Coordinates of C-alpha atoms and ligand atoms in Angstrom, one line a residue:
X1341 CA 24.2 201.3 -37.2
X1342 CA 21.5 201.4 -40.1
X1343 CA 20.4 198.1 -39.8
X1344 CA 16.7 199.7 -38.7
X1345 CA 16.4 201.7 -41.9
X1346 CA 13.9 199.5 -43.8
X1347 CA 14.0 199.6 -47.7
X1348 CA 12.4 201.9 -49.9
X1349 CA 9.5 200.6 -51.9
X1350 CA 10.2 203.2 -54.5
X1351 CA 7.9 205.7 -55.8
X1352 CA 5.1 204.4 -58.3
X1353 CA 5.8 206.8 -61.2
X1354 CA 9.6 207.3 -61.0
X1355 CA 10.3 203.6 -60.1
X1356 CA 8.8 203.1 -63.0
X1357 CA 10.4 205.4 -65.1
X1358 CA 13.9 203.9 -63.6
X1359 CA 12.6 200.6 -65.1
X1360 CA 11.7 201.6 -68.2
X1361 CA 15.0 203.0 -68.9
X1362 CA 16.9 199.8 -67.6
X1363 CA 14.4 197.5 -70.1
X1364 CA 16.6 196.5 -72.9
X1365 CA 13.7 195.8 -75.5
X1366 CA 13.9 198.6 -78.3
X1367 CA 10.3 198.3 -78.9
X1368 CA 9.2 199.6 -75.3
X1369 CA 7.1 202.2 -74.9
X1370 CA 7.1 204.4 -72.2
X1371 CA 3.4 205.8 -71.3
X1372 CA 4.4 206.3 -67.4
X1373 CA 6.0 209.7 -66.3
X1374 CA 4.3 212.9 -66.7
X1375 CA 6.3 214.0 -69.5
X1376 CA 5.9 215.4 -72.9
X1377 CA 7.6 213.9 -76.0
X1378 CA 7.3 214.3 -79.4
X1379 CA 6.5 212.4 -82.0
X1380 CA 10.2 211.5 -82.8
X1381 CA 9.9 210.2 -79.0
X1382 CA 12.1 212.8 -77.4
X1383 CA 11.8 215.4 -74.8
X1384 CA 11.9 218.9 -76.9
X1385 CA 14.1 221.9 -76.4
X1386 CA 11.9 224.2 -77.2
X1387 CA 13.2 226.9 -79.9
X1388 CA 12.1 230.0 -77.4
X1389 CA 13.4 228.7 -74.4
X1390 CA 17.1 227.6 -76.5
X1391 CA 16.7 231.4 -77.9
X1392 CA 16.2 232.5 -74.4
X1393 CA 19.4 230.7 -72.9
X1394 CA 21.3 232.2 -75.5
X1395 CA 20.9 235.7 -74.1
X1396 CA 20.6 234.7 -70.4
X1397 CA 24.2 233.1 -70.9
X1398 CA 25.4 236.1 -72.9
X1399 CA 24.0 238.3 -70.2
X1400 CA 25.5 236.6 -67.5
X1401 CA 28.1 237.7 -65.0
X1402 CA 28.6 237.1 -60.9
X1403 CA 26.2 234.1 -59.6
X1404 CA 25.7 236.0 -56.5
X1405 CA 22.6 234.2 -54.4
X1406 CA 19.3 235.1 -54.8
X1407 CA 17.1 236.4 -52.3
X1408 CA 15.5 233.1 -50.3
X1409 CA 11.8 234.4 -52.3
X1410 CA 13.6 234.6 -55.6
X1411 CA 14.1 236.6 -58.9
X1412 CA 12.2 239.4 -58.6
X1413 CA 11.7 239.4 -62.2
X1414 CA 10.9 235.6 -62.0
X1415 CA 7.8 235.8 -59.3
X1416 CA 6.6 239.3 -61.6
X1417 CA 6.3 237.2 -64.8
X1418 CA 5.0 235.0 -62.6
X1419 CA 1.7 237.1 -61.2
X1420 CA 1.4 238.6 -64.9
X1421 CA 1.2 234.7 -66.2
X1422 CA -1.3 233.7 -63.3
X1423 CA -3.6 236.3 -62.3
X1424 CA -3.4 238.1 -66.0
X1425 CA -1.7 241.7 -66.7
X1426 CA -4.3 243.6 -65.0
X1427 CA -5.3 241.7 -62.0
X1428 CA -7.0 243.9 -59.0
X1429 CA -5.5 241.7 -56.6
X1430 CA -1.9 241.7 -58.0
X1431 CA -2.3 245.3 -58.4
X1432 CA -3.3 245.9 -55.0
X1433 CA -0.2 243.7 -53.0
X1434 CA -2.3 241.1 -52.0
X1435 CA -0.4 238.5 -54.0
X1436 CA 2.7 236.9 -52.3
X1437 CA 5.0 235.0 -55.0
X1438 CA 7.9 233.3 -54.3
X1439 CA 10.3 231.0 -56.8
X1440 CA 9.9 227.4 -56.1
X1441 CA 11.7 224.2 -56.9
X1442 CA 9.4 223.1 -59.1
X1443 CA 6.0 223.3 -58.3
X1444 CA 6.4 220.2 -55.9
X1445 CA 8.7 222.1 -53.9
X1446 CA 6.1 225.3 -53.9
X1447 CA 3.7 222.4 -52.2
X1448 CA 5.6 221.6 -49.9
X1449 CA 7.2 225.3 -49.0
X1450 CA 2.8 225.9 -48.7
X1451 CA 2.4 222.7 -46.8
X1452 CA 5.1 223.8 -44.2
X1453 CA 3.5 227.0 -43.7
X1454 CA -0.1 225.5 -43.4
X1455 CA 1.3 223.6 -40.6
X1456 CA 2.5 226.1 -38.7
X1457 CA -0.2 228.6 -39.0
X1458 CA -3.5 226.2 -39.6
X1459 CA -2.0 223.3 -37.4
X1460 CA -5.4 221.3 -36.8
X1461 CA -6.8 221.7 -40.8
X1462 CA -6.8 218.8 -42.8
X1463 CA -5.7 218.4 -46.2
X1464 CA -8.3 217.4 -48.6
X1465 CA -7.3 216.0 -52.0
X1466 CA -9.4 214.4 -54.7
X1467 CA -9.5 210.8 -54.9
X1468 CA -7.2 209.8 -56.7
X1469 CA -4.6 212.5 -56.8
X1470 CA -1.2 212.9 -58.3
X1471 CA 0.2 210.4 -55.8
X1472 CA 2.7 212.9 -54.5
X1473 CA 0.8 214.9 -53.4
X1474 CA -0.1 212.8 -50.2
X1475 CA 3.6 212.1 -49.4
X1476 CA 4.6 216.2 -49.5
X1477 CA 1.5 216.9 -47.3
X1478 CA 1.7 214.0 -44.9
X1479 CA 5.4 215.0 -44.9
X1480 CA 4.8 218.5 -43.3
X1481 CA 3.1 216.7 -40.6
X1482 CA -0.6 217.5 -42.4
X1483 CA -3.5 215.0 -41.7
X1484 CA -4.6 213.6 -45.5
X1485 CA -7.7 212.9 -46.3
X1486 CA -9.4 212.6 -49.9
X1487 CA -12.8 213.9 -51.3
X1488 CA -14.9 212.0 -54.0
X1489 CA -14.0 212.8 -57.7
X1490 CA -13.3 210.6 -60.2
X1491 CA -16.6 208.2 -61.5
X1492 CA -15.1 204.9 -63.1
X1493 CA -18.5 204.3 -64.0
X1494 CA -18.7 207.0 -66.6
X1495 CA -14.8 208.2 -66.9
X1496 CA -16.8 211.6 -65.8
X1497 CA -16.5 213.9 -62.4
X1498 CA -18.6 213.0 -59.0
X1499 CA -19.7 216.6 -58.9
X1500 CA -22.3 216.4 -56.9
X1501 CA -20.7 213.8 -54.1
X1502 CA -17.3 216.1 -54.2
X1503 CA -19.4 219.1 -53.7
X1504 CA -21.8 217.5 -50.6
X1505 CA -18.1 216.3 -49.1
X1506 CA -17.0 219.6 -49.4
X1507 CA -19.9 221.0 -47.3
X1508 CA -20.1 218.6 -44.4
X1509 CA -15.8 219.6 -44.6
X1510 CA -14.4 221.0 -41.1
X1511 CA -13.9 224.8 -41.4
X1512 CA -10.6 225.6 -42.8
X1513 CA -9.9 222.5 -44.1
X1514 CA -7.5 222.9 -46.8
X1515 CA -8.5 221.7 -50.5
X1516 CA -6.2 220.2 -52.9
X1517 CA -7.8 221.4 -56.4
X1518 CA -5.7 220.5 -60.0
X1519 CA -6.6 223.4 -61.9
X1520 CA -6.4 221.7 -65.0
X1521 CA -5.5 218.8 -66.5
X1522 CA -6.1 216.2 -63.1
X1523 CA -3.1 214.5 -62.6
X1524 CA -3.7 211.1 -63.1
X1525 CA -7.4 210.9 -64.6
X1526 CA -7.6 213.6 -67.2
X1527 CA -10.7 214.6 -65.8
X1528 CA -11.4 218.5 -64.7
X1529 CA -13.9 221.0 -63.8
X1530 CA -16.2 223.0 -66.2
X1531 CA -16.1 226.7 -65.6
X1532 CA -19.7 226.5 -64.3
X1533 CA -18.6 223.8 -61.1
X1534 CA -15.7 226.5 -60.8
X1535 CA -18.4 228.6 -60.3
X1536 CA -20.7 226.1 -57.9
X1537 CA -17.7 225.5 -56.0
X1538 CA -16.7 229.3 -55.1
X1539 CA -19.6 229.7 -52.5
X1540 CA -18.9 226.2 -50.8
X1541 CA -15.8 227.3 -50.4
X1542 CA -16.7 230.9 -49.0
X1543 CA -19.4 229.7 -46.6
X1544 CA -17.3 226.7 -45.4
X1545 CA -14.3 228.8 -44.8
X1546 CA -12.0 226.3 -46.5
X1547 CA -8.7 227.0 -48.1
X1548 CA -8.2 226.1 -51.7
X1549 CA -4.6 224.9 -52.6
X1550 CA -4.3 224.4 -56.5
X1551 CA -2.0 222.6 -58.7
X1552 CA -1.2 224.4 -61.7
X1553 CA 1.1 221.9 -63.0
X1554 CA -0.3 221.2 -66.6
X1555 CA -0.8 225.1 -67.8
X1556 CA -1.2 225.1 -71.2
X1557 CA -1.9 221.3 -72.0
X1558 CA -5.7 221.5 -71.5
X1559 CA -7.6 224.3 -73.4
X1560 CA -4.7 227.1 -73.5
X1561 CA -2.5 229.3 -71.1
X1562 CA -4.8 232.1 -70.5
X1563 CA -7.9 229.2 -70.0
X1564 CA -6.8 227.7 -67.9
X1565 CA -5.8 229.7 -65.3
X1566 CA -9.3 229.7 -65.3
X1567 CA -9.8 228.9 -61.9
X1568 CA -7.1 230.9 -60.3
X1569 CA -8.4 234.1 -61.9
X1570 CA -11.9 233.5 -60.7
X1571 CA -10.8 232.6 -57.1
X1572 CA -9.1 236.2 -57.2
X1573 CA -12.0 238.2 -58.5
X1574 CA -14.3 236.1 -56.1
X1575 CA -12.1 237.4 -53.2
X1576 CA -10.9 234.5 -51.9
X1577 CA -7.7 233.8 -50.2
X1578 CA -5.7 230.5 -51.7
X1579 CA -2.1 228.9 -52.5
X1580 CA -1.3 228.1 -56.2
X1581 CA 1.8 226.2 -57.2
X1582 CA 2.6 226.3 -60.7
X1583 CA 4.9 224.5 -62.7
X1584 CA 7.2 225.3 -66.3
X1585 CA 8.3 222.0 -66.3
X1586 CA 5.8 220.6 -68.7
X1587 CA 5.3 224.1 -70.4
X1588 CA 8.8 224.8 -71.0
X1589 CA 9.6 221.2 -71.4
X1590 CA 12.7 222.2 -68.4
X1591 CA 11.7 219.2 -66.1
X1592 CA 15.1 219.3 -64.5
X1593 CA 15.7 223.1 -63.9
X1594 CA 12.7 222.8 -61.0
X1595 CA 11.3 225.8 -62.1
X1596 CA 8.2 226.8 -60.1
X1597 CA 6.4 229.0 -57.9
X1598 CA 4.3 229.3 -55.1
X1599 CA 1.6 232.1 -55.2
X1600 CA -0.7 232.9 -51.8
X1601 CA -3.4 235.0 -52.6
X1602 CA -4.1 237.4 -49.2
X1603 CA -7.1 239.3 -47.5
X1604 CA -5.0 242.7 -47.9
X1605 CA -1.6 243.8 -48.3
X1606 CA -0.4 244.3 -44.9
X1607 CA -0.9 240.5 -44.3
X1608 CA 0.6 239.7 -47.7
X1609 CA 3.9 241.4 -46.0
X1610 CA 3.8 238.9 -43.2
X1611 CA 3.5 235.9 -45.5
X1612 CA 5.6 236.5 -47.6
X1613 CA 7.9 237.1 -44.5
X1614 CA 7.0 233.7 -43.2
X1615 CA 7.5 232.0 -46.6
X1616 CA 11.1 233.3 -46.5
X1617 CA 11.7 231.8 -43.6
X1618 CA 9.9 228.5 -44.5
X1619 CA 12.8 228.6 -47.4
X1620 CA 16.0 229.3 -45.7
X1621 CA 15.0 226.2 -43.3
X1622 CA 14.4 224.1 -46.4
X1623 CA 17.2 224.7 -48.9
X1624 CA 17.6 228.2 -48.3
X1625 CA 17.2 230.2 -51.7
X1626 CA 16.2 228.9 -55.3
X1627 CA 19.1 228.3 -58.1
X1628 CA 19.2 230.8 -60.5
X1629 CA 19.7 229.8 -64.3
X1630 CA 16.3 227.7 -65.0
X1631 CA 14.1 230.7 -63.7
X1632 CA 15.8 233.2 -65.5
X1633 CA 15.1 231.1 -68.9
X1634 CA 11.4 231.5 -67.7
X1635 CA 11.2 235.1 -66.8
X1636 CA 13.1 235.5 -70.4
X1637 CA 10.6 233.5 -72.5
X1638 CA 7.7 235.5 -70.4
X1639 CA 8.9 239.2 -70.8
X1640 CA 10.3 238.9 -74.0
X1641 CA 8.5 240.4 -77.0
X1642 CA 9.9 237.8 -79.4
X1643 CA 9.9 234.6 -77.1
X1644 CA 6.9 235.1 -75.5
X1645 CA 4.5 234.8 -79.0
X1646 CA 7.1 232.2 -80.1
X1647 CA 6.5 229.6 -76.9
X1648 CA 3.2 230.0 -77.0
X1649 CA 2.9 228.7 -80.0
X1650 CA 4.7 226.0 -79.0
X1651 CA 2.4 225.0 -76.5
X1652 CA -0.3 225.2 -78.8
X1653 CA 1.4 222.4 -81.0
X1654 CA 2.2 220.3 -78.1
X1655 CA -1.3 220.6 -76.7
X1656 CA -2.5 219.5 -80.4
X1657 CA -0.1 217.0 -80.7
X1658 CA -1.9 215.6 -77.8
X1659 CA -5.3 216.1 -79.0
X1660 CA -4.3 213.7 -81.8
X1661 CA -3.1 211.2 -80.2
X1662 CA -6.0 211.2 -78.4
X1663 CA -8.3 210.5 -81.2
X1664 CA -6.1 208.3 -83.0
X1665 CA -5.7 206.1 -80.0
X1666 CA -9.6 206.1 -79.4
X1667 CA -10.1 205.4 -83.2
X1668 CA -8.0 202.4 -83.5
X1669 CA -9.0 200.9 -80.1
X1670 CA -12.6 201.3 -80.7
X1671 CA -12.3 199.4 -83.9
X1672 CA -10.3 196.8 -82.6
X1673 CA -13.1 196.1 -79.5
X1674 CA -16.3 197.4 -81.0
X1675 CA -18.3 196.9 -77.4
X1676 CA -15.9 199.1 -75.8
X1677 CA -16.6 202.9 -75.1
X1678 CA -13.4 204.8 -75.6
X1679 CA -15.0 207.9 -75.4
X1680 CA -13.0 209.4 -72.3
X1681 CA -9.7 209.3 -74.4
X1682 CA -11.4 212.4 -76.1
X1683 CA -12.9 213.6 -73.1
X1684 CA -10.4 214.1 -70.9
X1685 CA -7.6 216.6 -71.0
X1686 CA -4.2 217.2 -70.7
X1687 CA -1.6 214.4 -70.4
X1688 CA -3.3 211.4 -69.0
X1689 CA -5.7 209.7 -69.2
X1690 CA -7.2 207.2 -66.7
X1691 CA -7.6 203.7 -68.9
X1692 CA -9.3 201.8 -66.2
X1693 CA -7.3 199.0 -66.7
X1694 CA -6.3 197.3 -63.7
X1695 CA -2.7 196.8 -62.0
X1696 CA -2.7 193.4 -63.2
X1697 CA -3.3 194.3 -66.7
X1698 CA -0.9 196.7 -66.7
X1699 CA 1.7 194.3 -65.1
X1700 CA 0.9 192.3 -68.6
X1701 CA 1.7 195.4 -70.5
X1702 CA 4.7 196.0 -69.2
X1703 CA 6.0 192.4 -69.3
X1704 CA 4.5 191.1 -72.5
X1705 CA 4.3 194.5 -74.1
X1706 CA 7.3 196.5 -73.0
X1707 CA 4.4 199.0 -72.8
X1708 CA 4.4 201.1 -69.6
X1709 CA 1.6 202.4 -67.8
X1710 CA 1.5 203.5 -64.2
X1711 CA 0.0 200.5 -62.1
X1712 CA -3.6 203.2 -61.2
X1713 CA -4.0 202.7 -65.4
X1714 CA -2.6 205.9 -65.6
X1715 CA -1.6 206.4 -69.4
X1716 CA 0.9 209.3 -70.1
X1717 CA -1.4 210.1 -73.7
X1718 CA 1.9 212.3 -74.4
X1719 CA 4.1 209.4 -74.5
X1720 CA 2.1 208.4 -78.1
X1721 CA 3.1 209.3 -81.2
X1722 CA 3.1 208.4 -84.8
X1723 CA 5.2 205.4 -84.7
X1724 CA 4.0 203.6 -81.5
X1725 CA 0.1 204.3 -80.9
X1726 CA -0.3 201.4 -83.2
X1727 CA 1.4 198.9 -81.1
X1728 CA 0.0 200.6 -77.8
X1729 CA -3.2 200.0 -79.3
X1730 CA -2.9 196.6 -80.4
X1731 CA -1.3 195.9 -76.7
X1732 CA -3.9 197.6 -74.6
X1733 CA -6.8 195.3 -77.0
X1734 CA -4.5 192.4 -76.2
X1735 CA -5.1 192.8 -72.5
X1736 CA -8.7 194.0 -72.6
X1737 CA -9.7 191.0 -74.6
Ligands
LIG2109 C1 4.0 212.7 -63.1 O1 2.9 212.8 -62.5 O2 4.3 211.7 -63.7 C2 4.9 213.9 -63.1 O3 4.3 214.9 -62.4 C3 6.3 213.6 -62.7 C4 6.4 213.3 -61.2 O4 7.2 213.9 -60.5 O5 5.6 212.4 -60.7

């Protein structure tokens, strides 16, 4: 009956996440999946979000469903975290907000509903790209193409080609933009291309569709939702999907959201109508317990100040690693310029080392880097950067 089913390849990050838990060597270091540890190695509970569950669980009662949008108190905490406590659009209903599953499954609640109501736009995401992000879209039947953005040459941003792409683009093409923190190369927008790239995106009609997956990591919560805020006060309509799995450190709650900015209210009504019924095809309504730990953390007057702290010392944490890994590597190969370690933001960095190199790191090493050269930079700490180091100059030389 299923001998037509071919097999499954696997996926290129969680394969090798699989494989890096089945490697038997104590040494191994795991510099693959977009995940934060800390510098014992472990992924943190954070103290606000254990406070919160502590009163969500003493709070709780029936587990009735929810509505197929969500917590209503989830998707407000949302908007507030997003667009800011005092955002016109927010304020004036234009903002549609429903609880995802994750913010991958807020991509691909969006993706659905591109398909239906913009059925000839193709998607446009940078090249690379998180490389999900081709798989959800090309899986709600979307047409996939990429725009120029990363420069090997200098570790840097193709501005200028990403921008000319984006003007020769069909009108309302959609466009994939990571908000912060680009998923795999570490390599983001100043506020001033923000800025170039609002009236490109105006006079070509195109949809933006950002990935806010990494708030927090890169220069701080409030900066960067950078470009979601000024998208809003430039009056444009878009889709953001955001993410608390890194920011919470609740990776397998799937706590996310989808946010469409709308031309006015009345047509906000209608969206959000459609999402709804994008949802109860999918999986119907959102669970209940992660987003609750969220919309606890957020509207609390205790939690709140206490996480974001904790983001702040996970995003230095980072920061650290990022120098020390730069420091020892550039006096282990004194030709080589490590300067985009310091450069980029956010998780990863983008090594440039090839597939075959890191095949040797994995093998030889036990260290493990996606096969793009993807390095998860918060996968370092204390006790193995050494050893990453010395592995990484191993290979290079
Ligand atoms: C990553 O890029 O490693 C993370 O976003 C985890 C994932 O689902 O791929």
């Amino acid at each position: 009956m299923f001998q037509h089913v071919e097999a499954y390849p696997g996926d290129p990050i969680l394969s090798l996440n699989e494989a890096f838990g089945k490697d038997p060597r104590t040494n191994k270091i795991n510099l693959s999946i977009g995940i934060y540890f800390d510098d014992a190695g472990k992924i943190p509970m954070l103290p606000s979000v254990r406070a919160a569950e502590h009163k969500v669980v003493a709070d709780a009662g029936a587990r009735p469903y929810l509505p197929m949008e969500g917590a209503a108190n989830f998707r407000t905490a949302v908007q507030e975290l997003l667009f800011g406590a005092d955002s016109a659009v927010v304020k004036a209903g234009r903002v549609v907000t429903i609880q995802a599953v994750g913010s991958s499954g807020g991509l691909k609640v969006g993706g659905d509903f591109i398909k239906r109501y913009f059925p000839t736009s193709t998607m446009l995401v940078s090249d690379p790209t998180w490389d999900n992000h081709k798989a959800v879209f090309e899986g709600c039947g979307l047409t996939v193409k990429t725009y120029p953005y990363y420069d090997a040459a200098t570790g840097g941003l193709r501005f200028d080609a990403m921008i000319e792409a984006l003007k020769a683009a069909e009108k309302k093409s959609i466009v994939l933009l990571h908000a912060c923190c680009h998923n795999p190369t570490g390599v983001d927008l100043t506020q001033e291309q923000w800025q170039q790239l609002v009236p490109v995106l105006k006079e070509r009609e195109l949809i933006a569709f950002l990935d806010l997956a990494y708030q927090g990591y890169g220069d701080g919560i409030v900066e960067d939702a950078y470009a979601v805020r000024l998208l809003a006060d430039q009056g444009l309509s878009f889709f953001v999907a955001n993410s608390f799995s890194k920011s919470m450190s609740l990776y397998g709650e799937r706590c996310g959201a989808l946010s469409v900015v709308c031309p006015d209210a009345a047509q906000a009504v209608n969206v959000l109508g459609q999402m709804k019924a994008t949802i109860r095809r999918n999986y119907s309504n959102p669970p209940l317990h992660g987003g609750q730990l969220v919309a606890r953390v957020l509207s609390d007057p205790e939690l709140r100040p206490m996480w974001e702290a904790e983001v702040v010392a996970m995003r230095d944490r980072i920061q650290f690693m990022r120098r020390k890994l730069h420091d020892v590597l550039s006096a282990k190969l004194p030709g080589r310029d490590f300067s985009y370690f310091l450069t980029q933001r956010g998780m990863f960095s983008y090594t440039g080392l090839t597939a075959e190199q890191c095949d040797r790191l994995k093998e030889e090493f036990g260290v493990y880097l996606v096969r793009s050269g993807r390095m998860c930079i918060a996968g370092l700490n204390t006790g193995n950067v050494e050893a990453t180091a010395n592995a990484i100059a191993a290979v290079l030389s």
